[in-house]
Amino acid sequence: MKYDPIIRGFPHILHGSDYNPEQWLGTKEIWLEDMRMAGLAHINSLSVGIFSWAALEPREGCYDFSWLDEIMDLLDKNGIKAVLATPSGARPAWLSQKYPEVLRVGADRRRILYGERHNHCPTSPVYRAKTAAINEKLAERYGSHPALGVWHLSNEYGGECHCELCREAFRAWLRTRYESLDDLNEAWWTAFWSHTFTDWSQIEPPSPLGDNSIHGLALDWKRFVTEQTADFMAAEMEPLRRLTPDIPCTTNMMGLYDGLNYYRLSEKLDIAAWDNYPAWRGDDSDIELGSQVSFVHNMNRCLKDGRPFMMMESSPSATNWQEVGKLRRPGQLALQGIQAVAHGSDTVQYFQFRKSRGSAEKFHGAVVDHVGTEGTRVFREAAQTGAILGKLDSVVGTVVEPDTAIIYDVENRWAIDMSQGFLKQKGYVQTLTEHYAPFWRAGVSVDVIDSTKPLGSYKLVVAPMLYMLRPGMAEKIEAFVRGGGTFVATYMTGYVDEHDLCFQGGFPGALKNVLGIRCEEMDSLYPEERRRVSWNGEVYTARDLCEIVHLHGASAEGEYLEDFYSGTPAVTVNRFGAGEAYFIAARLDDKFNNDFFGMLMDKLGLKRALGGRLPEGCTACSRTDGEESFVFIMNFSQEEKTVRVEESARSLLTEEDIRGDVTLAPRGFDVLRIKRSVE
Ligand code: GLA
Ligand code: ZN
């Protein structure tokens, strides 16, 4: 199985960056220099128009496409594809001045002044009309331009607007969802603190001035924000879809940003894309960070069900908005790019091509620095990366085929984060990445999916802290296990439904049968406290959360060794149908996660990208077209490492045959082509 390249007829990994030629309208000779240097850097795509509205429509209704015409032609002449943006991410001043309704209102009900970006009202009919108009012009003008490759919708959609239009739209959305106020009151449990609503107009989104304690309301508001953003995006897309049906649409998302449910937003897109800004430090913390970043790549791959995604932005060096704007150490730029491709990205793109001369991002890493020449370390590293990516045409469109999935559910995250009790910081995302890390270390590919995705194709599904069971999820898990799948759940599972109403009759709610347990109480520990737990003849430590459970069909594989619940089950397994369901009752240490999931990897025979054990700090990922595998081996440590390759392989980078040991420099990598029809 192989997908078409993202840009039809352009079967290359896209290597590129954001490019802001409108900042250099007065010194156009720089554009020619840019083209020359883009060629030297093996850049084949540039993202343009992202913040160009003021240059494209300097006065209301007066468009000036002349400069973009020139740029598009220059790109084409230089063999570069345009990732062409719609400009809604930032507005011209005239627009905000004339139509203040386009300016966002905060949760404190104050309207912002003109400025900054990513701060429009998604509901405003004026903003929607203005956006649709300029998008239509762009599509008409460039729809058949040979440089046009991808539509880049807006920029990093996010945030929320509390203006009267948005609040009314929220109420209308609620009316459709609940039909009756009685149903809404029941779902939101509004008898609590006398919150019963007797008229739709009384309902206000959560605010520091108002309510934050009705969690059903807060959850619905978050859902609405996603729906309204998706609806705005659809309105933006309408002229593009109509005039250029063959040009794929994407938008650059922000990884684990939780203001939007990206699984839902992505349903409207052709391709998922994200902006990747890890704070690499050039020390051993890069190993854990490497694992965390790869988790997010996996999630992005799953947003469109395995279709190659785009790493739309990444910094070639320092990131100006981070606490410490550390330089990328030598080799890091290439490793960061290869890592994206390893997990299914068909692009390695940066922010930005040339540093702005002024304003906020003038010290953000870029391919071309203020010195303006190709004679810099970062430029050379970008160019080397481009040359490497140029050898990976055969990887384009290939897929990752994991037999393991981790559930990352954004609605569940919202519910956990707003719930009060147990611990202030419940650490859902951290828990997910801790459960993912053993697979990363072993070179076992993992899908990161939410509750709406099918489970059928996996051997193992791990659902840490699945506090909220969305409709149908429990049934899906039961069917999965009954059919022979292995399921792993943890403490804090099956507490509430989609309205954040607790399941009556005990936790883990509708998962009681498949897990074969009943949870009675949750003990929360102070940060310095630990509890010992046994499993498989070894002793491990629990921290933070220890759930006290009873067996109802399951058997205990591990137990607490301390406190009043000493001797009660801490790790259980339930045979159910043809499969098994495990429950981990406490937040256990990394050693447990490694040993426990290592046991499951062996027992279930999960696919490893490479046969043998990988050295500490290294990982391997595999993409396949069904006939050949492309195995990416990567070293995130600061030391040279030797990776054992047992099959006969050929390096796509050195074009040499490999059998036996491959030595990887610190931050080194290789891409091996291995003939094997994939399982
Ligand atoms: C975001 C934006 C870019 C740029 C970068 C800087 O990802 O999309 O426009 O501001 O951050 O890191
Ligand atoms: Zn609004």
XYZ file of C-alpha atoms and ligand atoms in Angstrom:
692
model
C 0.000 0.000 0.000
C 1.326 3.340 -1.045
C -0.295 6.783 -1.178
C 0.137 9.254 -4.003
C 2.590 12.020 -3.315
C 1.073 15.026 -1.555
C 1.561 17.089 -4.701
C 0.401 15.250 -7.753
C 3.256 14.439 -10.127
C 5.893 15.527 -7.603
C 7.140 12.320 -5.975
C 9.716 13.854 -3.643
C 9.930 14.466 0.063
C 9.105 18.163 0.306
C 11.977 20.133 1.779
C 11.098 23.732 2.431
C 10.085 26.502 4.737
C 7.836 29.450 5.367
C 8.841 32.248 3.058
C 7.794 35.887 3.466
C 8.770 37.770 0.316
C 6.200 40.486 1.130
C 8.607 41.665 3.827
C 11.127 42.504 1.098
C 8.974 44.259 -1.478
C 11.297 47.235 -1.399
C 14.425 45.195 -2.119
C 13.323 42.657 -4.649
C 16.870 41.710 -5.607
C 16.725 39.687 -2.405
C 14.082 37.461 -4.005
C 16.596 36.405 -6.632
C 19.186 35.705 -3.963
C 16.543 33.672 -2.141
C 15.939 31.565 -5.213
C 19.650 30.989 -5.695
C 20.116 29.956 -2.090
C 16.968 27.828 -2.037
C 18.508 25.897 -4.904
C 21.748 25.435 -2.980
C 19.757 24.221 0.032
C 17.871 21.641 -2.075
C 14.626 23.341 -1.209
C 11.733 22.207 -3.367
C 8.796 23.854 -1.585
C 8.125 27.224 -0.003
C 5.081 28.222 2.016
C 3.939 31.653 0.884
C 1.120 34.074 1.532
C 0.632 33.097 5.163
C 0.667 36.649 6.475
C 0.236 38.527 3.218
C -3.252 39.928 3.429
C -2.185 43.558 3.783
C 0.093 43.207 0.771
C -2.578 41.448 -1.303
C -5.511 43.722 -0.432
C -3.962 46.995 0.679
C -7.356 48.719 0.628
C -10.769 47.172 0.878
C -11.637 45.478 -2.401
C -8.410 46.658 -4.119
C -6.286 43.629 -4.711
C -2.660 43.628 -5.750
C -1.449 40.249 -6.853
C 1.441 41.557 -8.927
C 4.125 40.663 -6.410
C 2.688 37.214 -5.745
C 2.480 36.626 -9.508
C 6.193 37.302 -9.674
C 6.915 35.039 -6.735
C 4.822 32.176 -8.072
C 6.597 32.447 -11.421
C 9.984 32.564 -9.718
C 9.124 29.467 -7.715
C 8.068 27.622 -10.809
C 11.161 28.680 -12.708
C 13.279 27.312 -9.886
C 11.459 23.996 -9.576
C 9.909 24.943 -6.268
C 6.318 24.109 -5.322
C 4.199 26.630 -3.486
C 2.386 25.738 -0.326
C 0.021 28.656 -0.764
C -1.736 30.019 2.273
C -5.048 31.685 2.767
C -4.277 34.857 4.694
C -6.848 34.687 7.497
C -4.210 34.146 10.204
C -3.636 37.921 10.372
C -5.666 40.870 9.115
C -4.913 44.199 7.547
C -5.428 47.123 9.918
C -8.123 48.658 7.715
C -10.276 45.581 8.134
C -10.173 45.616 11.920
C -10.749 49.347 11.986
C -13.758 49.291 9.732
C -15.333 46.094 11.109
C -14.535 45.771 14.810
C -16.710 42.648 14.983
C -13.844 40.675 13.429
C -11.773 41.286 16.557
C -11.927 38.547 19.113
C -13.495 38.950 22.534
C -11.734 37.223 25.422
C -13.264 35.022 28.122
C -13.242 38.192 30.236
C -15.646 39.679 27.660
C -13.204 42.367 26.552
C -12.660 42.975 22.851
C -9.032 43.073 21.780
C -7.440 45.943 19.955
C -6.059 45.494 16.483
C -2.703 43.751 16.455
C -0.892 40.455 16.734
C -2.454 37.517 14.837
C -4.536 34.363 15.223
C -7.212 36.446 16.896
C -10.201 36.740 14.628
C -13.777 35.882 15.515
C -14.645 32.601 13.761
C -18.343 33.456 13.634
C -18.273 37.016 12.281
C -20.127 37.040 8.936
C -17.923 39.949 7.850
C -14.701 38.032 8.497
C -16.066 34.985 6.756
C -17.102 37.045 3.740
C -13.790 38.887 3.508
C -11.849 35.644 3.849
C -13.954 33.843 1.276
C -13.521 36.751 -1.140
C -9.747 36.824 -1.030
C -9.521 33.042 -1.041
C -11.670 32.959 -4.139
C -9.362 35.444 -5.834
C -6.336 33.352 -4.903
C -7.949 30.196 -6.241
C -9.000 31.900 -9.478
C -5.623 33.397 -10.036
C -3.320 30.547 -9.068
C -5.571 27.497 -9.441
C -3.797 26.411 -12.596
C -0.404 27.906 -11.844
C 2.223 25.176 -12.216
C 3.837 26.106 -8.903
C 0.685 25.598 -6.846
C 1.047 22.430 -4.782
C -0.925 22.603 -1.556
C -3.402 24.958 0.101
C -2.286 26.015 3.567
C -5.406 27.161 5.396
C -4.802 30.147 7.614
C -2.167 29.557 10.278
C -2.335 27.636 13.513
C -6.061 27.935 14.149
C -6.592 28.230 17.872
C -8.097 30.126 20.764
C -11.706 31.082 21.315
C -13.942 34.090 20.941
C -16.598 35.100 23.461
C -18.284 37.844 21.463
C -22.047 38.076 21.287
C -22.062 36.390 17.853
C -20.084 33.434 19.163
C -22.170 33.158 22.303
C -25.357 33.140 20.231
C -23.869 30.535 17.917
C -23.008 28.438 20.973
C -26.596 28.616 22.194
C -27.879 27.654 18.750
C -25.452 24.726 18.683
C -26.701 23.613 22.100
C -30.318 23.795 20.954
C -29.529 21.423 18.110
C -27.595 19.131 20.399
C -30.112 18.922 23.245
C -33.408 20.108 21.762
C -34.851 20.667 25.237
C -33.550 22.634 28.187
C -34.615 19.803 30.464
C -32.274 17.454 28.677
C -29.502 20.000 28.823
C -30.034 20.587 32.538
C -29.919 16.882 33.181
C -26.822 16.301 31.081
C -25.033 19.181 32.756
C -26.185 18.265 36.280
C -27.231 21.844 36.798
C -29.214 21.238 39.972
C -25.740 21.555 41.494
C -25.320 25.030 43.028
C -28.704 26.081 41.666
C -27.499 26.336 38.077
C -30.742 25.202 36.431
C -31.328 27.123 33.184
C -34.846 28.192 32.375
C -34.065 30.032 29.165
C -31.413 29.400 26.503
C -30.329 33.020 26.694
C -29.094 32.467 30.261
C -26.318 30.200 29.058
C -22.857 31.743 28.974
C -19.582 30.067 28.000
C -17.103 29.520 30.845
C -15.381 32.674 31.991
C -13.234 33.933 34.845
C -16.156 36.297 35.470
C -18.692 33.492 35.382
C -18.877 29.745 35.632
C -16.254 27.034 35.518
C -17.844 24.404 37.728
C -20.498 22.953 35.448
C -18.214 20.565 33.601
C -20.849 19.480 31.104
C -21.104 23.115 30.027
C -17.342 23.551 29.902
C -16.936 20.399 27.801
C -19.662 21.439 25.396
C -18.057 24.850 25.025
C -14.771 23.210 24.068
C -16.565 20.972 21.599
C -18.300 24.007 20.165
C -14.995 25.871 19.770
C -13.694 22.991 17.661
C -16.895 22.840 15.634
C -16.938 26.576 15.070
C -13.289 26.606 14.042
C -13.930 23.701 11.690
C -16.936 25.543 10.324
C -14.891 28.674 9.729
C -12.245 26.546 8.065
C -14.878 24.936 5.858
C -16.110 28.384 4.869
C -12.544 29.335 3.970
C -12.173 26.175 1.969
C -15.386 26.488 -0.005
C -13.957 28.537 -2.902
C -10.790 26.438 -2.933
C -12.708 23.162 -3.124
C -14.973 24.583 -5.820
C -12.281 26.104 -8.037
C -9.339 23.786 -7.383
C -10.766 20.388 -6.421
C -7.469 18.637 -7.109
C -5.287 20.740 -4.844
C -5.070 19.205 -1.369
C -5.987 21.332 1.644
C -4.209 21.288 4.956
C -3.654 23.508 7.948
C -0.718 23.608 10.289
C -1.741 22.230 13.658
C 0.193 22.488 16.881
C 0.853 18.978 18.060
C -0.560 18.433 21.538
C -2.230 21.851 21.715
C -5.518 21.037 23.427
C -7.668 24.042 22.505
C -9.013 22.115 19.531
C -9.852 18.507 18.908
C -7.549 17.887 15.947
C -9.033 14.479 15.211
C -12.302 16.251 14.491
C -10.760 19.211 12.643
C -8.822 16.852 10.398
C -11.944 15.192 9.094
C -12.338 18.192 6.785
C -8.706 18.215 5.597
C -6.959 16.175 2.925
C -3.649 16.058 4.748
C -2.659 16.547 8.357
C 0.191 18.931 9.108
C 1.900 20.157 12.240
C 4.481 22.579 13.544
C 7.195 20.872 15.546
C 9.208 22.935 18.042
C 10.932 20.650 20.525
C 13.457 22.207 22.885
C 16.383 19.939 22.008
C 19.156 20.530 24.486
C 21.982 18.543 23.001
C 22.273 16.358 26.089
C 20.737 13.111 27.244
C 17.352 14.723 27.776
C 17.070 14.538 23.973
C 16.383 10.820 24.303
C 13.166 11.261 26.230
C 12.261 14.265 24.112
C 12.893 12.214 20.980
C 10.363 9.690 22.197
C 7.832 12.405 23.037
C 8.192 14.089 19.647
C 7.747 10.785 17.885
C 4.503 10.272 19.830
C 3.204 13.492 18.284
C 4.343 12.484 14.810
C 2.404 9.242 15.266
C -0.666 11.171 16.284
C -0.441 13.358 13.183
C -0.125 10.294 10.991
C -3.317 8.927 12.543
C -5.310 12.129 12.058
C -5.796 11.065 8.441
C -5.752 7.343 9.171
C -2.161 6.676 8.185
C -1.813 8.944 5.175
C 1.603 10.644 5.117
C 1.435 13.976 6.887
C 3.455 17.178 6.687
C 5.893 18.516 9.223
C 4.968 22.002 8.111
C 7.287 23.933 10.405
C 10.313 23.265 12.570
C 13.151 25.489 13.574
C 16.443 25.065 11.751
C 18.110 26.464 14.849
C 17.069 28.608 17.811
C 13.378 29.126 18.546
C 12.853 32.731 19.604
C 9.816 32.242 21.854
C 11.269 29.516 24.003
C 12.619 30.121 27.490
C 16.145 29.465 26.250
C 16.741 30.022 22.559
C 19.308 27.288 22.295
C 21.073 26.600 19.036
C 20.502 23.266 17.397
C 23.640 21.232 17.950
C 25.396 20.026 14.790
C 23.423 17.180 13.242
C 20.218 17.954 15.107
C 18.531 19.682 12.199
C 18.950 16.608 10.010
C 17.954 14.166 12.750
C 14.819 16.172 13.500
C 13.862 16.049 9.818
C 14.615 12.355 9.395
C 12.632 11.599 12.531
C 9.551 13.204 10.982
C 9.930 11.188 7.794
C 10.531 7.996 9.777
C 7.124 8.325 11.384
C 5.285 9.079 8.172
C 5.848 12.713 7.251
C 6.449 13.324 3.563
C 7.804 16.779 4.264
C 10.567 18.464 6.225
C 9.734 22.135 6.397
C 11.058 24.938 8.509
C 10.040 28.209 9.881
C 11.588 30.233 8.242
C 13.605 30.655 5.072
C 15.051 34.114 5.715
C 15.048 35.938 9.032
C 12.840 39.005 9.108
C 14.775 42.212 9.447
C 12.493 43.570 12.147
C 9.686 42.709 14.541
C 9.209 39.732 16.798
C 10.773 36.931 14.815
C 14.020 38.521 13.728
C 16.024 36.206 15.991
C 14.136 33.028 15.185
C 16.213 30.341 13.490
C 16.129 30.450 9.690
C 17.842 28.822 6.778
C 19.260 32.215 5.756
C 20.573 34.427 8.542
C 20.934 38.217 8.600
C 24.373 37.860 7.100
C 22.523 36.866 3.943
C 24.928 34.275 2.572
C 25.152 30.525 2.290
C 28.321 30.539 4.372
C 26.737 29.620 7.704
C 26.612 26.418 9.690
C 22.824 26.331 9.743
C 22.601 26.893 6.004
C 25.070 24.073 5.371
C 23.122 21.738 7.649
C 19.853 22.593 5.935
C 21.492 22.001 2.557
C 22.927 18.669 3.699
C 19.511 17.671 4.994
C 17.980 18.594 1.657
C 20.552 16.462 -0.148
C 19.731 13.505 2.110
C 15.993 13.917 1.611
C 16.668 13.949 -2.118
C 17.676 10.296 -1.788
C 14.358 9.285 -0.261
C 12.007 9.505 -3.236
C 11.191 5.819 -2.841
C 9.870 6.503 0.664
C 7.239 8.984 -0.540
C 3.707 7.726 0.052
C 4.789 4.639 1.987
C 3.019 3.775 5.201
C 3.688 2.748 8.758
C 1.729 -0.346 9.744
C 1.629 -0.612 13.521
C -0.009 -3.491 15.315
C -0.249 -1.402 18.485
C -2.304 1.665 19.278
C -2.355 4.088 22.171
C -5.561 5.993 22.773
C -5.064 9.746 23.070
C -8.492 11.247 23.320
C -8.728 15.009 23.452
C -12.218 15.099 24.967
C -10.934 12.761 27.658
C -8.043 15.150 28.226
C -10.408 18.096 28.654
C -12.493 16.145 31.159
C -9.470 15.001 33.155
C -7.962 18.465 33.232
C -11.133 20.174 34.413
C -12.080 17.540 36.981
C -11.370 18.517 40.560
C -10.070 15.832 42.852
C -7.325 13.270 43.303
C -4.472 15.548 42.212
C -4.392 19.070 40.837
C -2.117 18.043 37.987
C -3.236 14.672 36.781
C -0.597 14.334 34.088
C -2.589 12.702 31.303
C -0.223 13.594 28.482
C 2.851 12.692 30.500
C 1.237 9.350 31.297
C 0.615 8.733 27.614
C 4.197 9.403 26.653
C 5.466 7.266 29.536
C 3.378 4.377 28.252
C 4.622 5.004 24.732
C 8.324 5.155 25.579
C 8.911 1.367 25.892
C 7.666 0.899 22.337
C 9.890 3.689 21.045
C 12.919 2.136 22.715
C 12.105 -1.232 21.195
C 11.473 0.114 17.703
C 7.831 -0.970 17.743
C 5.586 1.369 15.769
C 2.495 2.685 17.485
C -0.579 4.476 16.212
C -1.921 7.276 18.380
C -5.677 7.329 17.894
C -8.719 8.735 19.639
C -11.924 7.002 20.695
C -13.555 7.489 17.299
C -11.100 5.306 15.382
C -11.524 1.588 14.688
C -9.493 -0.869 16.797
C -9.892 -3.906 14.589
C -6.464 -3.977 12.981
C -4.409 -3.935 16.176
C -3.059 -6.704 18.351
C -2.602 -4.408 21.325
C -4.492 -1.306 22.401
C -3.239 0.711 25.376
C -5.623 3.272 26.842
C -3.987 5.058 29.775
C -6.353 7.053 32.013
C -9.400 6.658 29.815
C -11.476 8.559 32.360
C -14.227 9.452 29.884
C -15.877 6.707 27.894
C -17.363 8.360 24.857
C -20.486 6.759 23.383
C -19.746 3.361 21.868
C -16.198 3.163 23.199
C -16.835 0.490 25.827
C -18.655 -1.686 23.291
C -15.787 -1.234 20.849
C -13.228 -2.289 23.435
C -15.288 -5.315 24.419
C -15.612 -6.409 20.815
C -11.878 -5.903 20.302
C -10.929 -8.097 23.251
C -13.587 -10.677 22.552
C -12.140 -10.994 19.059
C -8.663 -11.785 20.403
C -7.162 -8.341 21.044
C -5.118 -7.399 24.081
C -6.242 -4.290 25.916
C -4.437 -2.404 28.665
C -6.168 0.129 30.900
C -4.925 1.967 33.969
C -6.160 3.717 37.098
C -8.697 6.458 36.400
C -10.539 4.585 33.685
C -14.260 4.528 32.991
C -15.360 7.205 35.459
C -17.610 9.446 33.368
C -19.691 9.629 30.211
C -19.370 12.305 27.531
C -21.178 14.829 29.767
C -18.735 14.186 32.614
C -21.477 12.393 34.571
C -20.079 9.649 36.784
C -21.082 6.105 35.976
C -23.376 4.877 38.674
C -22.789 1.350 39.888
C -19.042 1.708 40.124
C -15.962 2.297 38.012
C -14.702 1.389 35.447
C -18.256 1.818 34.195
C -19.094 -0.220 31.148
C -15.568 -1.668 31.119
C -16.216 -3.635 34.304
C -16.893 -6.873 32.502
C -14.074 -6.794 30.031
C -11.578 -5.810 32.731
C -13.132 -8.116 35.322
C -12.587 -5.695 38.191
C -14.375 -3.117 40.347
C -12.610 0.012 41.503
C -13.530 1.181 44.972
C -11.307 4.096 45.954
C -8.450 6.155 44.616
C -5.585 7.072 46.911
C -3.593 10.171 45.951
C -0.017 10.472 47.134
C 1.990 13.566 48.006
C 4.828 14.215 45.567
C 7.494 12.605 47.735
C 5.444 9.516 48.628
C 5.978 6.113 47.027
C 4.264 2.737 47.402
C 5.865 -0.586 46.570
C 4.110 -2.907 44.149
C 5.026 -6.426 43.090
C 4.651 -7.850 39.616
C 6.122 -10.951 38.072
C 8.496 -11.544 40.958
C 9.898 -8.013 40.985
C 9.230 -4.935 43.047
C 8.358 -1.584 41.457
C 7.353 1.792 42.837
C 4.087 3.630 42.437
C 3.655 7.371 42.768
C 0.801 9.895 42.522
C -2.227 7.630 42.145
C -3.038 4.192 43.578
C -6.455 2.812 42.836
C -7.923 0.176 45.140
C -9.676 -2.539 43.184
C -11.481 -5.859 43.650
C -11.367 -8.856 41.366
C -14.591 -9.788 39.601
C -13.352 -12.371 37.173
C -9.847 -11.044 36.572
C -6.791 -12.492 38.302
C -4.144 -10.491 40.090
C -0.684 -10.516 38.541
C 0.705 -7.953 40.920
C -0.237 -6.457 44.254
C 0.403 -3.542 46.563
C 3.041 -4.254 49.176
C 2.325 -1.294 51.447
C -0.313 0.796 53.173
C -3.784 -0.305 54.235
C -4.356 -1.737 50.762
C -1.288 -3.948 50.938
C -2.082 -7.353 49.432
C -4.825 -6.023 47.155
C -4.475 -6.241 43.353
C -2.273 -3.693 41.581
C -1.976 -5.379 38.175
C -4.749 -7.623 36.892
C -5.547 -9.609 33.779
C -8.903 -10.843 32.590
C -9.355 -13.436 29.882
C -12.372 -12.329 27.891
C -13.510 -14.062 24.725
C -10.406 -14.786 22.681
C -8.412 -11.908 24.179
C -7.094 -10.451 27.389
C -7.622 -7.189 29.248
C -5.023 -5.879 31.683
C -5.503 -3.245 34.344
C -2.664 -1.320 35.953
C -4.070 0.178 39.149
C -1.243 2.566 40.065
C 1.092 5.015 38.376
C 4.153 2.791 38.168
C 7.730 3.624 37.324
C 9.504 3.448 33.964
C 11.085 0.133 34.822
C 7.642 -1.377 35.221
C 6.472 0.079 31.915
C 9.517 -1.347 30.172
C 9.180 -4.782 31.734
C 5.422 -5.003 31.410
C 5.159 -3.805 27.824
C 8.328 -5.750 26.954
C 6.475 -8.857 28.144
C 3.524 -7.994 25.903
C 5.740 -7.240 22.898
C 7.257 -10.707 23.175
C 4.049 -12.505 24.026
C 2.094 -10.901 21.176
C 5.019 -10.958 18.763
C 4.661 -7.252 17.983
C 6.567 -6.137 14.895
C 9.916 -4.511 15.586
C 11.487 -2.375 12.879
C 14.741 -4.267 13.458
C 15.033 -7.739 14.916
C 17.499 -7.262 17.751
C 17.625 -5.032 20.819
C 18.404 -1.395 20.174
C 21.062 0.406 22.180
C 19.953 3.004 24.751
C 19.010 6.280 23.068
C 18.386 4.705 19.689
C 15.166 3.831 17.973
C 14.067 2.388 14.660
C 10.920 2.907 12.596
C 9.797 1.293 9.466
C 7.746 2.487 6.498
C 6.685 0.155 3.736
C 5.148 0.082 0.290
C 4.088 -3.534 0.822
C 7.137 -4.992 -0.855
C 10.057 -3.204 0.630
C 10.651 -1.771 4.046
C 12.461 1.459 4.719
C 13.937 1.235 8.170
C 15.043 4.463 9.786
C 17.551 3.986 12.577
C 18.236 7.032 14.718
C 20.528 7.859 17.589
C 19.201 10.514 19.966
C 22.060 10.099 22.407
C 25.264 12.083 22.587
C 27.460 9.032 22.061
C 28.331 6.840 19.137
C 26.115 3.736 19.076
C 26.221 0.463 17.223
C 23.011 -1.001 15.901
C 22.837 -4.632 14.849
C 21.165 -5.276 11.485
C 20.498 -8.940 10.891
C 18.809 -8.848 7.505
C 20.521 -7.867 4.314
C 19.920 -4.209 3.782
C 21.126 -1.334 1.686
C 21.658 2.169 2.960
C 19.721 4.736 0.966
C 22.188 7.350 2.196
C 25.533 5.741 1.377
C 24.178 3.316 -1.222
C 26.196 0.565 0.384
C 25.081 -2.918 1.350
C 24.810 -3.511 5.028
C 24.819 -6.633 7.065
C 25.882 -6.655 10.634
C 26.703 -3.565 12.576
C 25.829 -0.004 11.672
C 27.650 2.651 13.628
C 25.716 5.814 14.296
C 27.445 9.015 15.331
C 25.845 11.080 18.104
C 22.606 12.384 16.534
C 23.359 10.127 13.599
C 20.944 8.068 11.524
C 20.653 5.835 8.520
C 17.826 4.750 6.264
C 17.937 1.113 5.191
C 16.056 -0.483 2.368
C 15.166 -4.041 3.297
C 13.392 -6.433 0.971
C 10.648 -8.111 2.914
C 7.052 -8.470 2.022
C 5.496 -6.954 4.977
C 3.346 -9.102 7.225
C 4.441 29.228 14.703
C 3.893 30.004 13.524
C 4.951 30.641 12.690
C 6.074 31.182 13.514
C 6.620 30.087 14.381
C 7.823 30.483 15.196
O 4.583 27.902 14.470
O 3.051 29.250 12.713
O 4.350 31.681 11.936
O 5.609 32.221 14.304
O 5.628 29.670 15.267
O 8.307 29.409 15.959
Zn -16.796 35.902 18.068
